[in-house]
Coordinates of N, CA and C in Angstrom, one line a residue:
X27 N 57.9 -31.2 -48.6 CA 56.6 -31.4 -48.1 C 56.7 -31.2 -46.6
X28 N 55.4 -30.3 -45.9 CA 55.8 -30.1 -44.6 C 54.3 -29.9 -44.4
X29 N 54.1 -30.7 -43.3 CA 52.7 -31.1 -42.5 C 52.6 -30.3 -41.1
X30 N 51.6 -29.4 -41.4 CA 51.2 -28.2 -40.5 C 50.1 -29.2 -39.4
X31 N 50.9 -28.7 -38.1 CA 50.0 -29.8 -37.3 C 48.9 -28.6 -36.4
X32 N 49.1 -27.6 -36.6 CA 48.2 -26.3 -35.6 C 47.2 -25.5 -36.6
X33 N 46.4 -25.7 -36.2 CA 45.4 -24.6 -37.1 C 45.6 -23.4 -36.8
X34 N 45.8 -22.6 -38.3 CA 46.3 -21.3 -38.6 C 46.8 -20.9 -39.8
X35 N 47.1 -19.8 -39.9 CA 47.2 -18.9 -41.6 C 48.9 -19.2 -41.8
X36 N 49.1 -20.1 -42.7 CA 49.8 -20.1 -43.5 C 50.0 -19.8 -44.8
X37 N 51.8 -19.3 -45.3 CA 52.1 -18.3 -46.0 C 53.1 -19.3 -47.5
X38 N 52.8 -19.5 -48.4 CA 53.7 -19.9 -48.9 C 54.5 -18.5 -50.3
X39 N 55.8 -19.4 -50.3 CA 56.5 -18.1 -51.2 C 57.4 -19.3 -51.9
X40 N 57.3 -19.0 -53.6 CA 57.3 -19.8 -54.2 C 59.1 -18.5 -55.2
X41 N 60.1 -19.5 -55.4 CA 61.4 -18.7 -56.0 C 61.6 -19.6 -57.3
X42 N 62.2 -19.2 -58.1 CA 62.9 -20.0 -58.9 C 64.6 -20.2 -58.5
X43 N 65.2 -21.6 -58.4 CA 66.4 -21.5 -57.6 C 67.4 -20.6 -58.1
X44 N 67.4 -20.0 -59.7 CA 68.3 -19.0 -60.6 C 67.4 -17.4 -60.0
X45 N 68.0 -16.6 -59.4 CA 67.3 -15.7 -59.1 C 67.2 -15.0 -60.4
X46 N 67.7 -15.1 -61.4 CA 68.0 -14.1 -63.0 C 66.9 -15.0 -63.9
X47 N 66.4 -15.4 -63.4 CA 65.7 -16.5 -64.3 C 64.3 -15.7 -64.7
X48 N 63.7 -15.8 -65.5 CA 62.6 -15.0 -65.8 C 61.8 -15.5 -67.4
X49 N 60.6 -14.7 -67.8 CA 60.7 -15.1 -69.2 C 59.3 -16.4 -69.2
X50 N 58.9 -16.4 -70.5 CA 57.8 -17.1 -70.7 C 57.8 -18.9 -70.2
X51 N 59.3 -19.4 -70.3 CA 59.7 -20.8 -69.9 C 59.9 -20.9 -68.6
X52 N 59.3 -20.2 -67.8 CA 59.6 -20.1 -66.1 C 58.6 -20.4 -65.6
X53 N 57.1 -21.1 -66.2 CA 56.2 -21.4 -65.3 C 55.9 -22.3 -64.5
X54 N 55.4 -22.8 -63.6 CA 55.3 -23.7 -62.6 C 53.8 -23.9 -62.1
X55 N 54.1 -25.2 -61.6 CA 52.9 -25.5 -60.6 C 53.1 -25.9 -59.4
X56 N 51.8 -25.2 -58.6 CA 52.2 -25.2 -57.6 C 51.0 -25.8 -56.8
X57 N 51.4 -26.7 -55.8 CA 50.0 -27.2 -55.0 C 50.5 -27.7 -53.4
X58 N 49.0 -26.9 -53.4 CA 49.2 -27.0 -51.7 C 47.7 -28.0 -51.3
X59 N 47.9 -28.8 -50.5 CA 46.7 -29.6 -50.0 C 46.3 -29.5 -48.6
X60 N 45.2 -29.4 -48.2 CA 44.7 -29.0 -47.6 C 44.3 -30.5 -46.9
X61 N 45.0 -31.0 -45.8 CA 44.5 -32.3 -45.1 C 43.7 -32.6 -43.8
X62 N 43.9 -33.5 -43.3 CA 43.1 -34.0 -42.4 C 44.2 -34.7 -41.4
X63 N 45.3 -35.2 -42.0 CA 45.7 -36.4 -41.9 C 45.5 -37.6 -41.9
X64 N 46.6 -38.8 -41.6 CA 46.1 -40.2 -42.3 C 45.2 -40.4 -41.5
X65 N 43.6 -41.0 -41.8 CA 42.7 -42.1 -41.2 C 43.9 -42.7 -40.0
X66 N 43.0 -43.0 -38.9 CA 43.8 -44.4 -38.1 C 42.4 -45.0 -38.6
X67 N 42.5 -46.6 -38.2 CA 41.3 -47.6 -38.4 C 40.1 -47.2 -38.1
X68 N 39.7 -46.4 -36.9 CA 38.6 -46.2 -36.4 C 37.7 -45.1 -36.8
X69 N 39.0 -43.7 -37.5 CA 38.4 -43.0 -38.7 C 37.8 -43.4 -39.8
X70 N 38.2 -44.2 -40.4 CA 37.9 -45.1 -41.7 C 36.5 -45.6 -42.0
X71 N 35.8 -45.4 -42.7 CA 34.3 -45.5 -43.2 C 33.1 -44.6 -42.3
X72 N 32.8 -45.4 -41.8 CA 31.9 -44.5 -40.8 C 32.7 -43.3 -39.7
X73 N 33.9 -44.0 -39.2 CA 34.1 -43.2 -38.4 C 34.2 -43.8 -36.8
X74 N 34.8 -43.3 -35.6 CA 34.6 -43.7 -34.4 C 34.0 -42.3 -33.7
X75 N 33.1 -41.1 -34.2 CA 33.1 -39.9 -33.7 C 32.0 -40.1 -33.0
X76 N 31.2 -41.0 -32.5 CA 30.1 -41.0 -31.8 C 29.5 -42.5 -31.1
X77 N 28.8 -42.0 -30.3 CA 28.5 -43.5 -29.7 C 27.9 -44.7 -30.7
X78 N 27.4 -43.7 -31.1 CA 26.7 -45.2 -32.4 C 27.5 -45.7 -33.4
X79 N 28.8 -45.1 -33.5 CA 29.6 -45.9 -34.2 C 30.5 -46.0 -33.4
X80 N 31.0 -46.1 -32.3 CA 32.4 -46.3 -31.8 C 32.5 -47.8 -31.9
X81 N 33.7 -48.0 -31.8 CA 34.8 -49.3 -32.1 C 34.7 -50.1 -30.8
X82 N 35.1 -51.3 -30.6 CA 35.2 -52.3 -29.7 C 36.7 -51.9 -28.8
X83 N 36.5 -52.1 -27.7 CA 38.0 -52.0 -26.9 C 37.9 -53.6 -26.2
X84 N 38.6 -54.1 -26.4 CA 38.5 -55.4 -25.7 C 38.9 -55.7 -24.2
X85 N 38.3 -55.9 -23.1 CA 39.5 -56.1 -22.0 C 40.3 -57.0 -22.1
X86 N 41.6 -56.5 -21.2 CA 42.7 -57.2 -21.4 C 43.2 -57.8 -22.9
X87 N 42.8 -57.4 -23.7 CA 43.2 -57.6 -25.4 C 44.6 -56.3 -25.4
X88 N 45.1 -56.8 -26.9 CA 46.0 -55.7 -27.1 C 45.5 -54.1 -27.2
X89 N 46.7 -53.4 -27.3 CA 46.3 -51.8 -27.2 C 45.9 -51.7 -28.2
X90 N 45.2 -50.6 -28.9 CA 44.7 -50.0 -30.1 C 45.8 -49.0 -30.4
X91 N 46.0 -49.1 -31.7 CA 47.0 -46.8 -31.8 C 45.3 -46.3 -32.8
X92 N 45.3 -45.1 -32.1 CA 44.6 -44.2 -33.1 C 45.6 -42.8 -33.1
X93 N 45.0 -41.9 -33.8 CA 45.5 -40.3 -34.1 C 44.5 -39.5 -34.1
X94 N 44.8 -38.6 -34.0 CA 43.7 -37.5 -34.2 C 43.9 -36.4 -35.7
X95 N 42.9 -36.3 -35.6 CA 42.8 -35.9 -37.1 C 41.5 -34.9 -37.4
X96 N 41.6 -33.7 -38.0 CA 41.0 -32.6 -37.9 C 39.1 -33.4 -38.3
X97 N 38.4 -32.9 -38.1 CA 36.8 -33.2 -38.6 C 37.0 -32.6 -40.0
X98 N 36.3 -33.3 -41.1 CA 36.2 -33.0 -42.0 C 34.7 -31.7 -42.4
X99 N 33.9 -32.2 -41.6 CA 32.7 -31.2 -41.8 C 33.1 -30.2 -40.4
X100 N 34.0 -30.1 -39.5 CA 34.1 -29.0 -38.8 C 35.3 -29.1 -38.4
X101 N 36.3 -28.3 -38.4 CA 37.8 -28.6 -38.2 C 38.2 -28.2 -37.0
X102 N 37.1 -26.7 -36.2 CA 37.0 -26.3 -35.0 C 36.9 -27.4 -33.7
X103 N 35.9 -28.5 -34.7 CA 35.7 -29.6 -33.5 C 37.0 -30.6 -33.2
X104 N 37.5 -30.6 -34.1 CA 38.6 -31.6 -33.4 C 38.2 -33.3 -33.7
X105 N 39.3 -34.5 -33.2 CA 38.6 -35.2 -33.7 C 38.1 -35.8 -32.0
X106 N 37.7 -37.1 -32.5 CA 37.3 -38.1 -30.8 C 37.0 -38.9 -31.3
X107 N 37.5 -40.0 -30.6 CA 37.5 -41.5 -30.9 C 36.4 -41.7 -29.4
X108 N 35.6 -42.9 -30.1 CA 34.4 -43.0 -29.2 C 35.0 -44.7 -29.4
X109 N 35.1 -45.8 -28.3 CA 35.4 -47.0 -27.6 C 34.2 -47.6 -26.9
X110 N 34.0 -48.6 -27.3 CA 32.8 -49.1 -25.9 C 33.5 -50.7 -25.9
X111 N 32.9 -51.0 -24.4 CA 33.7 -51.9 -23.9 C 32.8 -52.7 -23.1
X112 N 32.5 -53.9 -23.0 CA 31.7 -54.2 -22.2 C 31.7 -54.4 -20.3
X113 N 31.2 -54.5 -19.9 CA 32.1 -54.2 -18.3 C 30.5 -55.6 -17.6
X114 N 31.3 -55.9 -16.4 CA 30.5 -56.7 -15.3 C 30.5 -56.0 -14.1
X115 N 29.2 -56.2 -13.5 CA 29.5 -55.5 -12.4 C 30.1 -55.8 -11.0
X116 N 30.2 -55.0 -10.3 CA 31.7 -55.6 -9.5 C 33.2 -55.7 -9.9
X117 N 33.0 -55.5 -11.5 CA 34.8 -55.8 -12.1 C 35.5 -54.4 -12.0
X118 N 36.5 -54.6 -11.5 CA 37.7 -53.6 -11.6 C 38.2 -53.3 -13.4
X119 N 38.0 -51.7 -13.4 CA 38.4 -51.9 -15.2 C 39.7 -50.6 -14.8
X120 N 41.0 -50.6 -15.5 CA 41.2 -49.4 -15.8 C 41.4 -49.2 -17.4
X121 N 41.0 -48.1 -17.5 CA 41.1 -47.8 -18.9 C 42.4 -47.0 -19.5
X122 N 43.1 -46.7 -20.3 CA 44.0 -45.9 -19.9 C 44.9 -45.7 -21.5
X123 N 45.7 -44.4 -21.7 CA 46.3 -44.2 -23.2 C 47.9 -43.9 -22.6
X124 N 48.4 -44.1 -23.4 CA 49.9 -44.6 -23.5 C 50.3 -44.2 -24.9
X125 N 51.8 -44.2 -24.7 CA 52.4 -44.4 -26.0 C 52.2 -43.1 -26.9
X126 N 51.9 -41.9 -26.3 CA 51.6 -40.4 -27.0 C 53.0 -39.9 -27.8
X127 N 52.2 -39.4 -29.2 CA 53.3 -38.9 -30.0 C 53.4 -37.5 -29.2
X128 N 54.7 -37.1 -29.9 CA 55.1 -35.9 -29.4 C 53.9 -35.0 -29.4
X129 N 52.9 -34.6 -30.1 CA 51.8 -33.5 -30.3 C 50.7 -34.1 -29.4
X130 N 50.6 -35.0 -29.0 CA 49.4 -35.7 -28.2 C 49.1 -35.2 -27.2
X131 N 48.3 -35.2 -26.2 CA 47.5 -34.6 -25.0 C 46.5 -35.2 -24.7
X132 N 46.2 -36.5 -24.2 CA 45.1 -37.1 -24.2 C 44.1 -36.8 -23.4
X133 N 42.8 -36.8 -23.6 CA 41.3 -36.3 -22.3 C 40.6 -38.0 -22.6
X134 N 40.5 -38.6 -21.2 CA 39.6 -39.4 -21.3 C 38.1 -39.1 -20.6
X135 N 37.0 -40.0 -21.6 CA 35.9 -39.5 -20.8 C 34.9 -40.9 -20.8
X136 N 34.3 -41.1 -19.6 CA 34.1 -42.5 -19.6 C 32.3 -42.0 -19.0
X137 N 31.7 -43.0 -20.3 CA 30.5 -42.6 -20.5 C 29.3 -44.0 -20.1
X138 N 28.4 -43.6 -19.3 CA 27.6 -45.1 -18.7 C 26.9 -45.6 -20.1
X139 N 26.6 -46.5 -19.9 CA 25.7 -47.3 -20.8 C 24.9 -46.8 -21.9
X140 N 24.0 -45.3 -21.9 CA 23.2 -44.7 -22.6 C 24.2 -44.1 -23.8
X141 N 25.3 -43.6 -23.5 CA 26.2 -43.2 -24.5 C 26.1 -41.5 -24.4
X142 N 25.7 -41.4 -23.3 CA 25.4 -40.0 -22.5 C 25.8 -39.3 -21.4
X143 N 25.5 -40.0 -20.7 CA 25.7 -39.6 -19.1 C 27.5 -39.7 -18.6
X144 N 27.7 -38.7 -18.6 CA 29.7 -38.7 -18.3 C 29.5 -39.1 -16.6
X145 N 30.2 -40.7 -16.4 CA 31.1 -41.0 -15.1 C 32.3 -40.3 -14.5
X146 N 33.1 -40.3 -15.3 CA 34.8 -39.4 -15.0 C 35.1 -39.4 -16.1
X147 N 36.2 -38.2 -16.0 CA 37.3 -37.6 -17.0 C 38.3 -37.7 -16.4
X148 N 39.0 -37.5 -17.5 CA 40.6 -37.5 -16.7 C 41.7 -37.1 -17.5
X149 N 42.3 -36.3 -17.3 CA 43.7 -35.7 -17.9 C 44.6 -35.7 -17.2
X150 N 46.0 -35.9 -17.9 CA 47.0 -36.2 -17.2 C 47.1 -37.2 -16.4
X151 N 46.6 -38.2 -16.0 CA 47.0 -39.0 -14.6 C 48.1 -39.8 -14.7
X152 N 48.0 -40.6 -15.9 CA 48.8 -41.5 -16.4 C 50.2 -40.5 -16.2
X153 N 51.4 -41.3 -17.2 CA 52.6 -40.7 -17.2 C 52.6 -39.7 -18.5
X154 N 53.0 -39.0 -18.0 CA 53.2 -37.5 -19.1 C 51.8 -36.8 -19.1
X155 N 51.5 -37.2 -20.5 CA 50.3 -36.1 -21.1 C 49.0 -37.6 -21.2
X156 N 49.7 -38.8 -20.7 CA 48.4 -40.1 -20.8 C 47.7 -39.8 -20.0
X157 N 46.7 -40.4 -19.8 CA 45.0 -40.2 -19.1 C 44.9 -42.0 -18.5
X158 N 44.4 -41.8 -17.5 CA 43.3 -43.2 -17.2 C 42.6 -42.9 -16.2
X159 N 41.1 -43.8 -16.0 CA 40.2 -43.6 -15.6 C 39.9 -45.4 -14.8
X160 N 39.6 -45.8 -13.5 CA 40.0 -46.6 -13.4 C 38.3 -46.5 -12.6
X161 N 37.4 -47.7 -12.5 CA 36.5 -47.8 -13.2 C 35.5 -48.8 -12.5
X162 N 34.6 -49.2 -11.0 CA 33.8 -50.1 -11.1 C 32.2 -50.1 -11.3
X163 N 31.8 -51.1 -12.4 CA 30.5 -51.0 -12.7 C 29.6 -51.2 -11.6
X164 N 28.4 -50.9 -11.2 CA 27.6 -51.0 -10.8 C 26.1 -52.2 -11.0
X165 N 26.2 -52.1 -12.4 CA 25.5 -52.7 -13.2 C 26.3 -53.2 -14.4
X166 N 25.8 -54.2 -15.3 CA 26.8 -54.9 -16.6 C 26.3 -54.3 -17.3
X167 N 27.1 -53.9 -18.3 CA 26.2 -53.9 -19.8 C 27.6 -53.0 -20.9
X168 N 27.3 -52.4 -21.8 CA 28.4 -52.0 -22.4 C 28.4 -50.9 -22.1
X169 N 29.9 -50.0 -21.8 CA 30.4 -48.6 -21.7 C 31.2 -47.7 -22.7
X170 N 31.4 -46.5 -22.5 CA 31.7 -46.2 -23.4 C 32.9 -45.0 -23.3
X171 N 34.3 -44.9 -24.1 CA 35.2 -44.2 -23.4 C 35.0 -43.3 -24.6
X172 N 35.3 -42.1 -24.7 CA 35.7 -40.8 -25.4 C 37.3 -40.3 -24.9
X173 N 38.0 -40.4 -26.3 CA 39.5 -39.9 -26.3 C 39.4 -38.8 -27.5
X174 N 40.2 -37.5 -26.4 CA 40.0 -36.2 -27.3 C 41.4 -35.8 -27.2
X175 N 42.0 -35.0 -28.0 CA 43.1 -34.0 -28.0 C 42.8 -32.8 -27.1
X176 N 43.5 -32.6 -25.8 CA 43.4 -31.4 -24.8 C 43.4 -30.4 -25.8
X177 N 44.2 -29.8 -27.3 CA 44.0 -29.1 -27.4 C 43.4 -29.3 -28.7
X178 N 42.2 -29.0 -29.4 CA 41.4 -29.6 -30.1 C 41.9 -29.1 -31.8
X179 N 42.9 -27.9 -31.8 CA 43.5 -27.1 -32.8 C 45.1 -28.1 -33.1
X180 N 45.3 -29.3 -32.3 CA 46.4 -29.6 -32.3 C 46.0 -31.3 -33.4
X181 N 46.8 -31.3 -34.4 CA 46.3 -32.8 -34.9 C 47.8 -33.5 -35.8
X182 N 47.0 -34.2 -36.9 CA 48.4 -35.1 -37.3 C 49.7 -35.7 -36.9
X183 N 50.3 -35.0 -37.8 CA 51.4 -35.3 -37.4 C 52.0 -35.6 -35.6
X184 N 52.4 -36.6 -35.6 CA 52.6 -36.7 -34.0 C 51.7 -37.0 -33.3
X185 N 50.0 -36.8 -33.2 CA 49.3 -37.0 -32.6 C 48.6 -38.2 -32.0
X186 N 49.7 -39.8 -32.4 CA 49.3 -40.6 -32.1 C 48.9 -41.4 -30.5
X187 N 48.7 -42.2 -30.6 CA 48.6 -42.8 -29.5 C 47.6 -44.0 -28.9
X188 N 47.9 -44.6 -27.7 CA 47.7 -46.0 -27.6 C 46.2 -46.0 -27.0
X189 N 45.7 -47.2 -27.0 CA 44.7 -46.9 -25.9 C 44.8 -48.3 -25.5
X190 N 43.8 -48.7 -23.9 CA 43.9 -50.2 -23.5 C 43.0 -49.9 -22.2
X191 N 42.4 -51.5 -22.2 CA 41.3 -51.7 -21.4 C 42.0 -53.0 -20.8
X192 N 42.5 -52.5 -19.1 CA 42.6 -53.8 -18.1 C 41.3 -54.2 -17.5
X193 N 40.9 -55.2 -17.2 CA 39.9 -55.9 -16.5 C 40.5 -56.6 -15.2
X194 N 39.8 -56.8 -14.0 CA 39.8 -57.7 -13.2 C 38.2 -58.0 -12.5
X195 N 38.1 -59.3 -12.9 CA 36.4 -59.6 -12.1 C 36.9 -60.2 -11.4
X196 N 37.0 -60.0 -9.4 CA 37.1 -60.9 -8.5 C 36.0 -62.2 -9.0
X197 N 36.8 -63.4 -8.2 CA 35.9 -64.3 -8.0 C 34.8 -64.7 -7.5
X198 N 33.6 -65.3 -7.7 CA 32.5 -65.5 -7.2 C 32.6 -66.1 -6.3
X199 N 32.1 -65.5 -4.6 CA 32.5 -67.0 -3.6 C 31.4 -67.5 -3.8
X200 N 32.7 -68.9 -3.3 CA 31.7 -70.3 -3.3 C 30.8 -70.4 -2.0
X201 N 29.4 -70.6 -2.1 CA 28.0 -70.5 -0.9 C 29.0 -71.5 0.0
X202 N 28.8 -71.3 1.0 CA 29.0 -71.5 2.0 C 27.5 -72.1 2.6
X203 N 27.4 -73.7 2.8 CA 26.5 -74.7 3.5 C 26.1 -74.1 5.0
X204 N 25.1 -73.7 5.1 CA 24.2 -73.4 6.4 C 24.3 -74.8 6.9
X205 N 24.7 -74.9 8.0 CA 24.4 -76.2 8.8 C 23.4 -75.7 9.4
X206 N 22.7 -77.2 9.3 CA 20.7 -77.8 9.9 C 21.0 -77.8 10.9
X207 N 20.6 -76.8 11.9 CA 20.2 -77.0 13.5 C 19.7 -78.4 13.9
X208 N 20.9 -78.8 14.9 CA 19.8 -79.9 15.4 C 18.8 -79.6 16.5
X209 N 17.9 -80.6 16.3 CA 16.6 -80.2 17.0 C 16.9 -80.5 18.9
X210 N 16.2 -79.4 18.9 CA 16.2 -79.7 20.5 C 15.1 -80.5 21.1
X211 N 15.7 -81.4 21.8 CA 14.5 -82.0 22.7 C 13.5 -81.2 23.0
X212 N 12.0 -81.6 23.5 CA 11.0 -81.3 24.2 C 10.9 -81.2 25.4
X213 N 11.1 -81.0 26.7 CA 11.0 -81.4 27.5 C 9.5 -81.5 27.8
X214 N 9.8 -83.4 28.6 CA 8.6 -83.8 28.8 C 8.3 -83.6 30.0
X215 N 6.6 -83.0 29.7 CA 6.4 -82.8 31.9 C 6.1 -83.9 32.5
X216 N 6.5 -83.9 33.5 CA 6.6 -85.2 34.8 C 5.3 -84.8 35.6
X217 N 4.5 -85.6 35.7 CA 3.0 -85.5 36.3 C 3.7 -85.0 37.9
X218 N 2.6 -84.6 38.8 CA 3.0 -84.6 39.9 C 2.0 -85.1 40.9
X219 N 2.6 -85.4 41.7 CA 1.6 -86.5 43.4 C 1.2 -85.7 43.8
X220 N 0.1 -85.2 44.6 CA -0.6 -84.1 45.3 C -1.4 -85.5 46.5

């Protein structure tokens, strides 16, 4: 069994191990399957390929592993894991993948609130072929990351890898008490003798 991880024309050539061997008792079956590779969680039912279904990233929660894995209705497309995360504004987020199998190449893409509008991308920053995108909101509400394979022809086998959402919300200062002016006298006018 051998798992083709590059899209392209492969050849199979089928022997019998007796090269002399021949004759009506020599038939065989032969099957080749044509995959996707295994679902990670976020592949699984609906899918994480779009914003309307992407999966929860939790801050500061544990990492996720996904893979990549060919589209089933387009295999040209590649796959993408769609994340949304909720963010505060003012909080420091970075986002960031880790933990790449050997075939991995991660592209992060960090999407505002509409599940549209691209903030940053990022390739390579992290260490090796990882990605992060480091992150402050403007406004609160939920965000949304896209993780793709740099090379979109490259999947399965090997293709795994981590993903993870750090948070930091500084603290809210505490108001600081306006001290009440004290009042200033009037000065009173002093009549005058003429």
């Amino acid at each position: 069994q051998r798992q083709m991880c590059i899209r392209d024309r492969y050849y199979a050539m089928v022997r019998h191990r007796n090269p002399e061997a021949a004759g009506p008792n020599t038939n065989y079956d032969l099957s080749i399957e044509t995959g996707f590779c295994a679902l990670d969680g976020g592949d699984a039912g609906n899918g994480n390929n779009g914003p309307a279904d992407a999966g929860s990233l939790s801050p500061n929660g544990a990492s996720q592993t996904y893979n990549f894995c060919a589209d089933p209705l387009s295999g040209s497309f590649g796959d993408q894991d769609w994340l949304r995360f909720p963010a505060t504004a003012g909080g420091f987020y970075r986002i960031s993948t880790s933990s790449l199998g050997l075939n991995s190449d991660t592209v992060l893409r960090l999407y505002d609130r509409d599940g549209s509008t691209l903030l940053g991308t990022n390739d390579d920053t992290g260490a090796g072929r990882s990605a992060t995108i480091v992150f402050t909101p403007t406004v609160s509400g939920d965000y949304f990351v896209r993780v793709t394979q740099f090379n979109s022809n490259v999947f399965g086998g090997g293709s795994e890898y981590t993903v993870q959402l750090q948070e930091d919300i500084p603290p809210t200062p505490t108001p600081t008490a306006t001290p009440t002016p004290s009042p200033t006298p009037t000065p009173t006018p002093i009549p005058t003798v003429d």
